Tab-separated table of C-alpha atoms in Angstrom:
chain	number	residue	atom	x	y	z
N	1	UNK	CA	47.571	18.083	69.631
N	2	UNK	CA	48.404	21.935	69.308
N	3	UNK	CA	48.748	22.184	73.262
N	4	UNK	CA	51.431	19.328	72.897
N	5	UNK	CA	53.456	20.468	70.880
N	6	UNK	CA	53.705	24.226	72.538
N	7	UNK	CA	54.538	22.175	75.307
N	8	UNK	CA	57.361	20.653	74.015
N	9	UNK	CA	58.925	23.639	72.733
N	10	UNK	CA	58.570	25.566	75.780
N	11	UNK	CA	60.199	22.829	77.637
N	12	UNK	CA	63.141	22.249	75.222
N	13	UNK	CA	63.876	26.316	75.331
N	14	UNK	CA	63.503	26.356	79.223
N	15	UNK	CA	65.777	23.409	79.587
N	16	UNK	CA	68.782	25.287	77.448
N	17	UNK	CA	68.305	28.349	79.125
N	18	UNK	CA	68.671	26.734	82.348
N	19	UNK	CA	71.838	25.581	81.304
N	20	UNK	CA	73.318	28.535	79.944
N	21	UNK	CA	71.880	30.050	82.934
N	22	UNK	CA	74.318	28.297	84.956
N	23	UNK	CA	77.098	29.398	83.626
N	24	UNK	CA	76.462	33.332	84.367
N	25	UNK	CA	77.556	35.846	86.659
N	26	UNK	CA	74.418	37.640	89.282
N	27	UNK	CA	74.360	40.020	86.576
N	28	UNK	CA	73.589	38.657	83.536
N	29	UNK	CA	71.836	36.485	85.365
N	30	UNK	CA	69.065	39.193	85.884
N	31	UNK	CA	69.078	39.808	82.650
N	32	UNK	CA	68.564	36.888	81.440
N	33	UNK	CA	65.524	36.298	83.925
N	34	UNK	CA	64.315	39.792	82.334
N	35	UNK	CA	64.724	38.063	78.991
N	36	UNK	CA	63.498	34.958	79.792
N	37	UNK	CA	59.954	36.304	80.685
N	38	UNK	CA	59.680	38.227	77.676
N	39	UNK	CA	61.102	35.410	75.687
N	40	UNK	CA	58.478	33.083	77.604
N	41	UNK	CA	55.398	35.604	76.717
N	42	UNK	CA	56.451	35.898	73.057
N	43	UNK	CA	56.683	31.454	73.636
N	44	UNK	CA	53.410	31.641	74.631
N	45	UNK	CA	51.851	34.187	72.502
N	46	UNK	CA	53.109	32.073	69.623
N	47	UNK	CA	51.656	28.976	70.712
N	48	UNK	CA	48.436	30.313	71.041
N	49	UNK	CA	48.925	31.902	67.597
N	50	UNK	CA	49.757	28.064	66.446
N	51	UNK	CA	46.904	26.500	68.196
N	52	UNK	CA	44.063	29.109	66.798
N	53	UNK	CA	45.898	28.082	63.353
N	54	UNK	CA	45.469	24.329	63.447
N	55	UNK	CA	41.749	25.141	64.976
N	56	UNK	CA	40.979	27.088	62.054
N	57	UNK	CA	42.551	24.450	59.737
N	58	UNK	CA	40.638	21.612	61.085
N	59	UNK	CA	37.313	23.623	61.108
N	60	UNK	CA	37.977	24.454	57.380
N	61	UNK	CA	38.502	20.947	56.358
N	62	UNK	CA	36.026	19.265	58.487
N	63	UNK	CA	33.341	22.173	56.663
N	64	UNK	CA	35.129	21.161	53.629
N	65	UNK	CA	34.099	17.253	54.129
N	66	UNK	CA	30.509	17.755	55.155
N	67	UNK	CA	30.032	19.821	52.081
N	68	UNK	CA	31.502	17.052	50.001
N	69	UNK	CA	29.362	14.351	51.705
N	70	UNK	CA	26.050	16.602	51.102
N	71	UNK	CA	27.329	16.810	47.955
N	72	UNK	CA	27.893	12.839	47.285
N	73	UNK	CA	24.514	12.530	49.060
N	74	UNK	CA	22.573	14.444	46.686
N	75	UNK	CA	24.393	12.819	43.898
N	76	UNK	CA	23.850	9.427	44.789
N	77	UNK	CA	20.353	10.514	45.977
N	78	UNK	CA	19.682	12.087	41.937
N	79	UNK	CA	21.103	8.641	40.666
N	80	UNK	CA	19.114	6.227	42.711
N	81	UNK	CA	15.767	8.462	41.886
N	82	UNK	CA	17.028	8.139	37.972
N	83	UNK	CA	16.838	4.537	38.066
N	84	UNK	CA	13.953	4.435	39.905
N	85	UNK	CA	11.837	6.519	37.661
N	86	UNK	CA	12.857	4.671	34.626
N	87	UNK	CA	12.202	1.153	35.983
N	88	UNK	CA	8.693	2.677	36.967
N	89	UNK	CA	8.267	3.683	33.388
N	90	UNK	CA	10.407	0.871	31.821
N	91	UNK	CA	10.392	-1.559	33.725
N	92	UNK	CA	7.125	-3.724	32.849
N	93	UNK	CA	6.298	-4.850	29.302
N	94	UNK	CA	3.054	-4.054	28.442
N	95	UNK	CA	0.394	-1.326	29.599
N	96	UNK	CA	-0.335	-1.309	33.372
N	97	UNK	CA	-3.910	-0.983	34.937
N	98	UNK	CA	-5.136	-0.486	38.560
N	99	UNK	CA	-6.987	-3.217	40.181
N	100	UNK	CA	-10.067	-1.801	38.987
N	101	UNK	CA	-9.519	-1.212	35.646
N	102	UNK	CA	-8.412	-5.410	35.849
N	103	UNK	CA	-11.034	-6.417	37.338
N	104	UNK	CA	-13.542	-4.484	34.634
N	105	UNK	CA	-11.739	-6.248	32.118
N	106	UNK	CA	-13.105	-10.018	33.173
N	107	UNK	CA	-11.430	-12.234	31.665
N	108	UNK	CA	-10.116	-10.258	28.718
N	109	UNK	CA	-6.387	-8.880	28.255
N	110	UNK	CA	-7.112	-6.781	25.335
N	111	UNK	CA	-6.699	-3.514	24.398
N	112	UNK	CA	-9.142	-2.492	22.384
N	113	UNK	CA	-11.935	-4.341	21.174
N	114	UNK	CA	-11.438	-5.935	18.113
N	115	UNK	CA	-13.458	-8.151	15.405
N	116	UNK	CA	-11.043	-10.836	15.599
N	117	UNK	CA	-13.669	-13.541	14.488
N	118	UNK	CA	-11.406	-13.773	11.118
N	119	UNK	CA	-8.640	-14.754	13.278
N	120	UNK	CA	-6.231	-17.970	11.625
N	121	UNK	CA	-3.597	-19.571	13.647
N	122	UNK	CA	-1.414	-17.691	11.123
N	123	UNK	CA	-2.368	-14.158	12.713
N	124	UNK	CA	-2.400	-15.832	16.304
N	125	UNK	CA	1.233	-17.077	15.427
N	126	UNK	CA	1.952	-13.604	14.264
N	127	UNK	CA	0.685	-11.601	17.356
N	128	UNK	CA	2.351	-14.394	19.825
N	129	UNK	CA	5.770	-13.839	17.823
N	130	UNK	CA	5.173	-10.167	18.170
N	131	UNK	CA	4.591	-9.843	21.491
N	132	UNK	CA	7.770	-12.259	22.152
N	133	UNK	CA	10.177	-10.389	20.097
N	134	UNK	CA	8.625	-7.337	22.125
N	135	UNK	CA	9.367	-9.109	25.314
N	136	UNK	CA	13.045	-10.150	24.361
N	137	UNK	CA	13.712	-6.379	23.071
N	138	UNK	CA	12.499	-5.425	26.549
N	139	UNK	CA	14.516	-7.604	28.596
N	140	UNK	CA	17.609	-7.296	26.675
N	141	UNK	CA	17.162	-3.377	27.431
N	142	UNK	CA	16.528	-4.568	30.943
N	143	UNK	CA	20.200	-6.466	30.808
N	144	UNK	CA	21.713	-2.904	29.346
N	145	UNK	CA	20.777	-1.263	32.136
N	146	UNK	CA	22.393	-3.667	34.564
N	147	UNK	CA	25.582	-2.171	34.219
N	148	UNK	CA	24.562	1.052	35.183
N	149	UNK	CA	22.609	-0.151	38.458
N	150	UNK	CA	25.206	-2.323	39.745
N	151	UNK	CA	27.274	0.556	39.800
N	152	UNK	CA	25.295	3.122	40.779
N	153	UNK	CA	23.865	0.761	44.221
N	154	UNK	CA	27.243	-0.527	44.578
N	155	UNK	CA	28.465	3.294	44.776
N	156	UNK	CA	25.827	4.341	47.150
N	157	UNK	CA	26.118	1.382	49.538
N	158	UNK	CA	29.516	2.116	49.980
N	159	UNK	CA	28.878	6.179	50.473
N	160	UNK	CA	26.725	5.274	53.145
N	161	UNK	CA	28.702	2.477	54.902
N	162	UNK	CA	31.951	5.180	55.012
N	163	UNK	CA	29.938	7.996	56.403
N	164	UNK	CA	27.637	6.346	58.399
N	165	UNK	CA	26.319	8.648	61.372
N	166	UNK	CA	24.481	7.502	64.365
N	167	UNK	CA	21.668	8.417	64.116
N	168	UNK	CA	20.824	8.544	60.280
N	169	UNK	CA	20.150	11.891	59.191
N	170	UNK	CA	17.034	11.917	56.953
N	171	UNK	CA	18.449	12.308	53.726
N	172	UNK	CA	20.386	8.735	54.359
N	173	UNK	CA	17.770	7.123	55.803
N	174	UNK	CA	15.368	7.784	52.336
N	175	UNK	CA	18.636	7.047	49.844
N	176	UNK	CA	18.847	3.712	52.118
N	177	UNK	CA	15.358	3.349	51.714
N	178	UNK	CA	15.512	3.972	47.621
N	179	UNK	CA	17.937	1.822	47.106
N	180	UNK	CA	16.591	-0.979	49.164
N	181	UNK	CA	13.362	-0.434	46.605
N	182	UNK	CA	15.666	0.155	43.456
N	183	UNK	CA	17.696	-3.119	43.967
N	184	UNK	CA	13.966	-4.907	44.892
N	185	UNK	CA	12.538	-3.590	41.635
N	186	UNK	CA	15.098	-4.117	39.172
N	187	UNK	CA	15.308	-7.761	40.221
N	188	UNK	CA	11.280	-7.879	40.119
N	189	UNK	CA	11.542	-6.626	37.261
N	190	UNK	CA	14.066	-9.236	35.599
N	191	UNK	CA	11.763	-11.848	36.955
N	192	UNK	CA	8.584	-10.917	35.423
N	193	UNK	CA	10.604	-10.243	32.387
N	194	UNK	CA	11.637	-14.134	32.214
N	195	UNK	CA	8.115	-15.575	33.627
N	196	UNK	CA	6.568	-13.643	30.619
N	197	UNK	CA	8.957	-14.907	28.004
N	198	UNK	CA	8.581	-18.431	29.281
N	199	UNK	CA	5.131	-18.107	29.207
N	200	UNK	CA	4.672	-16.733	25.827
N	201	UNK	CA	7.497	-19.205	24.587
N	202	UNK	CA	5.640	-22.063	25.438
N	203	UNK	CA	2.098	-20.799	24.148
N	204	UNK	CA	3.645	-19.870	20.681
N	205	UNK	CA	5.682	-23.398	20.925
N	206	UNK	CA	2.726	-25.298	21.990
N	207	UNK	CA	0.018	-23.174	18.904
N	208	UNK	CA	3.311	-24.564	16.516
N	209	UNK	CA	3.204	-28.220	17.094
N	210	UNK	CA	-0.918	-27.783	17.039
N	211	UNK	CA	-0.933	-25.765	13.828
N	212	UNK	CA	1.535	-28.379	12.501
N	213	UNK	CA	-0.650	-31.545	13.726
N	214	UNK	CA	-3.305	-29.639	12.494
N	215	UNK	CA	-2.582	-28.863	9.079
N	216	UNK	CA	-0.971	-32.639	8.314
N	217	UNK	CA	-4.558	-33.584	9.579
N	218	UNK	CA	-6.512	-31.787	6.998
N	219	UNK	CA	-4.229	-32.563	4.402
N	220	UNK	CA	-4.610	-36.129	5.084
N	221	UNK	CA	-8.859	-35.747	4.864
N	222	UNK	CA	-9.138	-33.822	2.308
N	223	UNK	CA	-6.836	-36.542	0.034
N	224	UNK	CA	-9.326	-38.852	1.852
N	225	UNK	CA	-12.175	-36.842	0.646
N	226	UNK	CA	-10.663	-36.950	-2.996
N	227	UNK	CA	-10.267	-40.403	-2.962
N	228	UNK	CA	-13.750	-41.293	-1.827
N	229	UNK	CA	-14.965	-38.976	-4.517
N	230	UNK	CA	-12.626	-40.847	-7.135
N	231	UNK	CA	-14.756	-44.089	-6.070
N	232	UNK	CA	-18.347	-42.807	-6.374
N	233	UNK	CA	-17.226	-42.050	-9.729
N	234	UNK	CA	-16.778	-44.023	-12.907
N	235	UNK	CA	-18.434	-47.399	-13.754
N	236	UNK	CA	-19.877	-49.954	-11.717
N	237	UNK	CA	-19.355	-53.039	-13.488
N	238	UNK	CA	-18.199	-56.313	-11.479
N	239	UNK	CA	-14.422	-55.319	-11.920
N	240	UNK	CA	-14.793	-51.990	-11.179
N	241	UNK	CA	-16.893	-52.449	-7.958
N	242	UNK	CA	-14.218	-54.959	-7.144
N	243	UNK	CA	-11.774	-52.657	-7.467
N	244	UNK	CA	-13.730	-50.143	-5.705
N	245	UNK	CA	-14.332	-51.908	-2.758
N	246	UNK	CA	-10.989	-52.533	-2.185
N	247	UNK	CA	-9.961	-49.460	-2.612
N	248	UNK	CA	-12.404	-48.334	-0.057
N	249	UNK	CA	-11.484	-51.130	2.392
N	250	UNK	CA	-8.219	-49.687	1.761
N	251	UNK	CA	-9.156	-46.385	2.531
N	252	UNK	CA	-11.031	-47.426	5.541
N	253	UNK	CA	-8.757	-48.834	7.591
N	254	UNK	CA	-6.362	-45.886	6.564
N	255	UNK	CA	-9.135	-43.540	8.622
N	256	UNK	CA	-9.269	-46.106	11.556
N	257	UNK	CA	-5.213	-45.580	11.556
N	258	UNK	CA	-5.356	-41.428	11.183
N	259	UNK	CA	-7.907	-42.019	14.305
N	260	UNK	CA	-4.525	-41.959	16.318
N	261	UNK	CA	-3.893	-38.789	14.398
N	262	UNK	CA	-6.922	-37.191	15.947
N	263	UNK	CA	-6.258	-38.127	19.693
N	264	UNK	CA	-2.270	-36.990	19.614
N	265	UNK	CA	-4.284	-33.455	17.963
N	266	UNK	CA	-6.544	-33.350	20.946
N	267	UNK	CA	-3.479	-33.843	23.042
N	268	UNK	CA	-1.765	-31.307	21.543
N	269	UNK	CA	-5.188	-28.822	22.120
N	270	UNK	CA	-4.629	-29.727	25.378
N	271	UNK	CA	-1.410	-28.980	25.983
N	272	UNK	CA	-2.147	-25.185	24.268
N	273	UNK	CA	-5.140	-24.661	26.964
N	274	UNK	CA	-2.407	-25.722	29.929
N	275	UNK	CA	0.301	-22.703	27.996
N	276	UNK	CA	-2.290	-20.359	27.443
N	277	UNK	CA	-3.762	-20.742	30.841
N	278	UNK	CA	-0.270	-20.670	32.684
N	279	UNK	CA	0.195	-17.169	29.898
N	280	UNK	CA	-3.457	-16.022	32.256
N	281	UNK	CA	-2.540	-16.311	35.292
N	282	UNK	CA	1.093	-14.637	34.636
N	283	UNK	CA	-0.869	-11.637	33.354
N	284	UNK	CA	-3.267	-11.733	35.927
N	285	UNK	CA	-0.564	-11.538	38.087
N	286	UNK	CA	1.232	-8.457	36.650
N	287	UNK	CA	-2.044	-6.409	35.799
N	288	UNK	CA	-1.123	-5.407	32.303
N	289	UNK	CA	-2.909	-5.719	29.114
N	290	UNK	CA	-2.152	-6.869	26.211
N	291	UNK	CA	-3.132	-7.558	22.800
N	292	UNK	CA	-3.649	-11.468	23.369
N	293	UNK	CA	-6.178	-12.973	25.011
N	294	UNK	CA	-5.834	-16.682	25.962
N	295	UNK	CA	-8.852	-17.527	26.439
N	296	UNK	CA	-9.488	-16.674	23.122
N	297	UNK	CA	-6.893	-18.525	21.519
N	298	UNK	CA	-7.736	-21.967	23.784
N	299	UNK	CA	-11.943	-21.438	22.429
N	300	UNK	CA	-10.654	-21.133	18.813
N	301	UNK	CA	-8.426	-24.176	19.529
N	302	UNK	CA	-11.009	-26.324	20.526
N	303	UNK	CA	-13.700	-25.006	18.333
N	304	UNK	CA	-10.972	-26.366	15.441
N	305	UNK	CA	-10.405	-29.454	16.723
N	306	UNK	CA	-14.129	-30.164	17.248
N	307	UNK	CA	-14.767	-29.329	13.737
N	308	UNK	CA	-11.266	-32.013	12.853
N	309	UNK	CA	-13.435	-34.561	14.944
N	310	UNK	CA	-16.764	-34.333	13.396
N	311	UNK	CA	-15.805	-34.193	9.904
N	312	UNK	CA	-13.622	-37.256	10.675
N	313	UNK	CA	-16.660	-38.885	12.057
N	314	UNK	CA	-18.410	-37.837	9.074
N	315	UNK	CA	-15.926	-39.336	6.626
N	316	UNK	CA	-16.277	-42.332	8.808
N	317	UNK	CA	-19.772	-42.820	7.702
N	318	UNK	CA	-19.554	-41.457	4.165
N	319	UNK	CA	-16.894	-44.319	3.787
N	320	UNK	CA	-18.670	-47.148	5.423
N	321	UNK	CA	-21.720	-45.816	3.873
N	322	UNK	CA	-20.070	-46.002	0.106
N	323	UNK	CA	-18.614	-49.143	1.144
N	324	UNK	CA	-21.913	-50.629	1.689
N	325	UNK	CA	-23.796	-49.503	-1.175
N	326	UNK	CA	-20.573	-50.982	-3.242
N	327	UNK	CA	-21.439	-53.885	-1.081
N	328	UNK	CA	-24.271	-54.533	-2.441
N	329	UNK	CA	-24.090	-53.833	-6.283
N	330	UNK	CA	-21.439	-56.068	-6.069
N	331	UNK	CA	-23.523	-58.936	-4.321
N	332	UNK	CA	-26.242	-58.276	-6.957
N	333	UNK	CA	-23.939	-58.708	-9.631
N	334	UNK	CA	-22.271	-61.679	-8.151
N	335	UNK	CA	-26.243	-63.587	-7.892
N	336	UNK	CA	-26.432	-62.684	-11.581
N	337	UNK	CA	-22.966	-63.869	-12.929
N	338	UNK	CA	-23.621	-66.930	-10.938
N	339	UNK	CA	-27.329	-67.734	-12.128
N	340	UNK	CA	-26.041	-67.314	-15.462
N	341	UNK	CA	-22.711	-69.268	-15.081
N	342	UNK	CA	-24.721	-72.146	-13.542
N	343	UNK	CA	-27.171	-71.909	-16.362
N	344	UNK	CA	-24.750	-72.253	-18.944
N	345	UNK	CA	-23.039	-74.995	-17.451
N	346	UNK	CA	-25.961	-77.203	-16.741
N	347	UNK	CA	-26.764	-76.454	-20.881
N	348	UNK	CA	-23.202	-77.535	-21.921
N	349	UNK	CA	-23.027	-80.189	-18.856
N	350	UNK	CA	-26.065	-82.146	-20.481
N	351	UNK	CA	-25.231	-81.510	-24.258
N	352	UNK	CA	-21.709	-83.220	-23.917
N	353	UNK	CA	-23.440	-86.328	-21.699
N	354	UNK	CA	-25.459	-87.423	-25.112
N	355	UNK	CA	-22.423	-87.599	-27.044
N	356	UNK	CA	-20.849	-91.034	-26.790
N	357	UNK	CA	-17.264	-90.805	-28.554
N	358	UNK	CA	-16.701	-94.376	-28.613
N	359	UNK	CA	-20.308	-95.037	-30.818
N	360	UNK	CA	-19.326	-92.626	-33.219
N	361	UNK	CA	-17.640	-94.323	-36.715
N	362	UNK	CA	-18.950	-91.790	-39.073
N	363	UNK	CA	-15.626	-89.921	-40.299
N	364	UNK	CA	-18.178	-86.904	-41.123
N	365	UNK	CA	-20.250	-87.438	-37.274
N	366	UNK	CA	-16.540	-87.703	-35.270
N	367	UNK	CA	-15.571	-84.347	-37.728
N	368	UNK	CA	-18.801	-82.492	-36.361
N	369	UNK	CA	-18.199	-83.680	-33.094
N	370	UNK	CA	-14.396	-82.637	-33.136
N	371	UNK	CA	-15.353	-79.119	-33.968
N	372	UNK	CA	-17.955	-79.022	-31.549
N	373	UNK	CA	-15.979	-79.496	-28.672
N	374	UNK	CA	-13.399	-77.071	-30.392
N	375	UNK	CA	-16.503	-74.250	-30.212
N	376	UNK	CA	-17.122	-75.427	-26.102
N	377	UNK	CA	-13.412	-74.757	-25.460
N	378	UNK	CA	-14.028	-71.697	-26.950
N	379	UNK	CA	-16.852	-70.413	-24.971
N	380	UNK	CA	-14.884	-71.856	-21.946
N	381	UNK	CA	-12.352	-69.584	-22.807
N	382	UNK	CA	-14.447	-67.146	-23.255
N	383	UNK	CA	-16.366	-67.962	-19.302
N	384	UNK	CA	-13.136	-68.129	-17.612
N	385	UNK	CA	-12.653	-64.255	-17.234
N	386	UNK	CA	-16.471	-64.652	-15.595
N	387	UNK	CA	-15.713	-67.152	-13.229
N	388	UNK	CA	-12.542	-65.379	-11.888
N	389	UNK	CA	-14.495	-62.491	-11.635
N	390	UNK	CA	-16.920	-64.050	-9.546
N	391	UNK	CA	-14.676	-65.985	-7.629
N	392	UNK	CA	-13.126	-62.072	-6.921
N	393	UNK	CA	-16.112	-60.858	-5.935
N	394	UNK	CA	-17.040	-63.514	-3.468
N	395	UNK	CA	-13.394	-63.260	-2.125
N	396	UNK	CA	-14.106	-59.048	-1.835
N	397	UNK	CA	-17.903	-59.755	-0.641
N	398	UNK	CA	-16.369	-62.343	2.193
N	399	UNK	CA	-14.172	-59.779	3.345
N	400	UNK	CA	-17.104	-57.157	4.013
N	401	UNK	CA	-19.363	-57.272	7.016
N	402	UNK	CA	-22.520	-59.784	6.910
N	403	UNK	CA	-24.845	-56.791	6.518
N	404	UNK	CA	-23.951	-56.402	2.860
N	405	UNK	CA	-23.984	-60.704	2.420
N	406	UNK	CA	-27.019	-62.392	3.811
N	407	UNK	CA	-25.774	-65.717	3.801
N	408	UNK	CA	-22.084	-65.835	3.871
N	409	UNK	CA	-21.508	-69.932	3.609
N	410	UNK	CA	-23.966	-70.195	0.884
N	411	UNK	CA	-21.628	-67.259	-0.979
N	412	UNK	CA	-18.801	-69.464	-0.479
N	413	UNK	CA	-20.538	-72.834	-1.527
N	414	UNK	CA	-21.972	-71.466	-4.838
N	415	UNK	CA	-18.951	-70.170	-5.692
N	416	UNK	CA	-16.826	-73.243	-4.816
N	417	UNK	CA	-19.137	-75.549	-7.098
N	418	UNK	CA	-19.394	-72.954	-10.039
N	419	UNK	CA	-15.912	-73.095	-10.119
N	420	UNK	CA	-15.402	-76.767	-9.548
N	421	UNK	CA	-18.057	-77.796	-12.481
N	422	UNK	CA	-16.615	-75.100	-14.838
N	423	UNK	CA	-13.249	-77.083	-14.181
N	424	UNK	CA	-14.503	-80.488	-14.692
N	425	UNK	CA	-15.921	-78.966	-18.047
N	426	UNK	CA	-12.699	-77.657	-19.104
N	427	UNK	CA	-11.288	-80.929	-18.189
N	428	UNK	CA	-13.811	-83.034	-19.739
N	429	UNK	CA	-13.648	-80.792	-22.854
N	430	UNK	CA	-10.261	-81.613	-23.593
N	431	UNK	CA	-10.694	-85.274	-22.916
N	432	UNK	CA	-13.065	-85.840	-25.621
N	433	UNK	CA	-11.175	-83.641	-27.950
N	434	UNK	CA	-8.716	-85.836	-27.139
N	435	UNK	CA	-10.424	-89.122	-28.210
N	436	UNK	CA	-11.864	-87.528	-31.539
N	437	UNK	CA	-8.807	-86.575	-32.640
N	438	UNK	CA	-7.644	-90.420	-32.010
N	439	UNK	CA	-10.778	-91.650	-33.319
N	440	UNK	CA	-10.781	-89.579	-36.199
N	441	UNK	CA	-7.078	-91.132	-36.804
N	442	UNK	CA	-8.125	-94.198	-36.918
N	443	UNK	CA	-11.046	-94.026	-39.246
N	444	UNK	CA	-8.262	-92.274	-41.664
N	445	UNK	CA	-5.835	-95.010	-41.137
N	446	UNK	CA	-8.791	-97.512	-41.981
N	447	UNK	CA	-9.654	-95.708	-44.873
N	448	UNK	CA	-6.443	-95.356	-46.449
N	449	UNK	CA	-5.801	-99.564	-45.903
């Protein structure tokens, strides 16, 4: 470009001395020729002055841009390695191992060892909660940090697409190289950050509905375990073990209800083994330890609903146990009431057939007679509450299995003609008290005409 432009100067001066040239006489023509190759050396002189300038120039700032690049190389070079060493150091939640140390381990994620047999769900619920609020500090710092990296790759990706050289000098090729890795592990990082927080999200969601199931489970058997003890307690007379009884029919087919209760808790235990494994294999798979183990938390699980199951089966029995001893008191008592109900009515039955009301004319005789039956409707008053009481414990014995009542229909049938002879008593009772008092009338009216 330097050579051009002397050029063109030379050219325009030669062209106007030509011309003015021209116009001279031999003389000052010679002269001017004289002039003209001094004034053509000096031309040329300067040019070559001009051209070593604008070399010099260009050299300068082409050593000035190389010195800037190295400089923005090393810069972007120091930031990249930054990043790099704090994702290797921050970058992971949780202490990292080496294949070996993992595979020592087994199956255990633990730090130390502990004596974690006095573990509750409470202190599970506590560590899980811990470790996710640990997790969400560590991928919100993660989210800080994004900022910075976006701008710092962004930066260097466009360094190296605007001084691109071909080929690479070394330097590029290993910032290239660093930030391929940088942008690889941030985003690695982000998604182990999220797998672990989903992981431990649903374990510690999962260990809440369980713990809740749980806990609603106990409280229901142990207000089952107070009521059967309410039961075995107290007195055992024909009311009471008719009350009894259907209290613990009551309470019976409550358990057979809660049984539902027990399979939606083993559900729920299962659906804590599937989270906690899942929470396994996602440490497994980033080799760190950690202060949970799953396994752990899945044995103490099912060791706890095991221990719901058998004392629910034990209840069970206890209750169909009680129910059967109640069973038969109550079908003891029953034979008793009714041998004595069926004895006193065949004594009162056979008394009132040898009284004829219609022989009687002695005033005094019908008197006797009238307060006799007065003294039967008295006692019949008084053998009512018995015979509803037997007819409630023949309706509470029907309802029980045949192992507590031998003979079911003959239950029913001695009941059914206790109760129909104590009402044709009661009826016939009030008949004849009926025809006294007429009777008695009668002999009065006589008497007084």
């Amino acid at each position: 470009m330097g050579n051009a432009l002397g050029c063109l100067r030379v050219s325009r001066v030669a062209g106007e001395e030509e011309q003015s040239r021209r116009s001279l006489t031999p003389r000052k023509r010679m002269t001017c020729n004289c002039c003209k190759k001094i004034r053509g050396r000096w031309l040329h002189s300067r040019v070559a002055a001009e051209e070593s300038s604008d070399f010099n120039v260009d050299r300068r700032e082409e050593n000035t841009q190389q010195a800037t690049t190295e400089e923005n190389l090393q810069k972007h070079q120091k930031e990249v390695g930054d990043l790099l060493k704090w994702l290797a150091v921050e970058g992971h939640y949780g202490v990292h191992i080496t294949e070996d140390e993992f595979y020592a381990l087994g199956d255990g994620f633990q730090l130390e060892e502990e004596d974690d047999a006095m573990w509750s769900f409470a202190e599970m619920g506590e560590r899980l909660n811990d470790h996710q609020q640990g997790l969400k500090e560590h991928r919100q710092k993660l989210s800080q940090k994004e900022q910075e990296l976006v701008l710092a790759t962004e930066a260097a990706q466009t360094f190296l697409e605007q001084n691109v050289q071909d080929p690479l000098q070394d330097e590029e090729v290993v910032l290239q190289e660093n930030l391929n890795v940088l942008m690889e592990e941030y985003e690695s990082a982000l998604s182990s950050a999220d797998s672990q927080l989903n992981v431990i999200e649903d374990l510690h969601i999962e260990l809440q509905k369980f713990r809740k199931d749980h806990d609603e489970f106990e409280t229901f058997m142990i207000h089952f375990e107070k009521e059967l003890t309410k039961i075995k307690a107290g007195e055992f007379d024909s009311k009471s073990l008719t009350f009894k009884l259907k209290k613990q029919q009551f309470l019976f087919k409550d358990l057979q209800f809660h049984k539902g209760d027990l399979r939606h808790l083993r559900r729920s235990w299962k659906s804590v083994f599937d989270a906690a494994f899942h929470f396994e294999i996602r440490n497994a798979i980033e080799s760190y330890k950690i202060q949970i183990d799953p396994d752990d938390i899945s044995q103490r699980v099912e060791e706890t609903v095991e221990s719901a199951d058998a004392r629910f089966n034990t209840l069970r029995s206890e209750c169909i146990g009680l129910g059967s001893r109640l069973g038969t008191k109550l079908f003891k008592q029953w034979q008793e009431k009714a041998v004595e109900l069926r004895l006193w009515l065949e004594c009162e039955e056979t008394e009132r057939r040898m009284v004829q009301v219609e022989a009687i004319s002695n005033p005094e005789i019908l008197q006797q007679e009238l307060e006799n039956i007065m003294v039967l409707q008295g006692e019949i008053s008084e053998h009512e509450d018995a015979v509803e009481k037997l007819q409630e414990a023949a309706k509470c014995l029907l309802s029980l299995s045949n192992d507590v009542v031998p003979n079911v229909l003959q239950l029913r049938k001695t009941t059914a003609i206790i109760e129909q002879r104590f009402q044709r008593l009661r009826q016939e009772a009030s008949e004849k008290k009926l025809k006294l008092e007429r009777s008695n009338v009668q002999e009065e009216d006589l008497e007084d005409s």
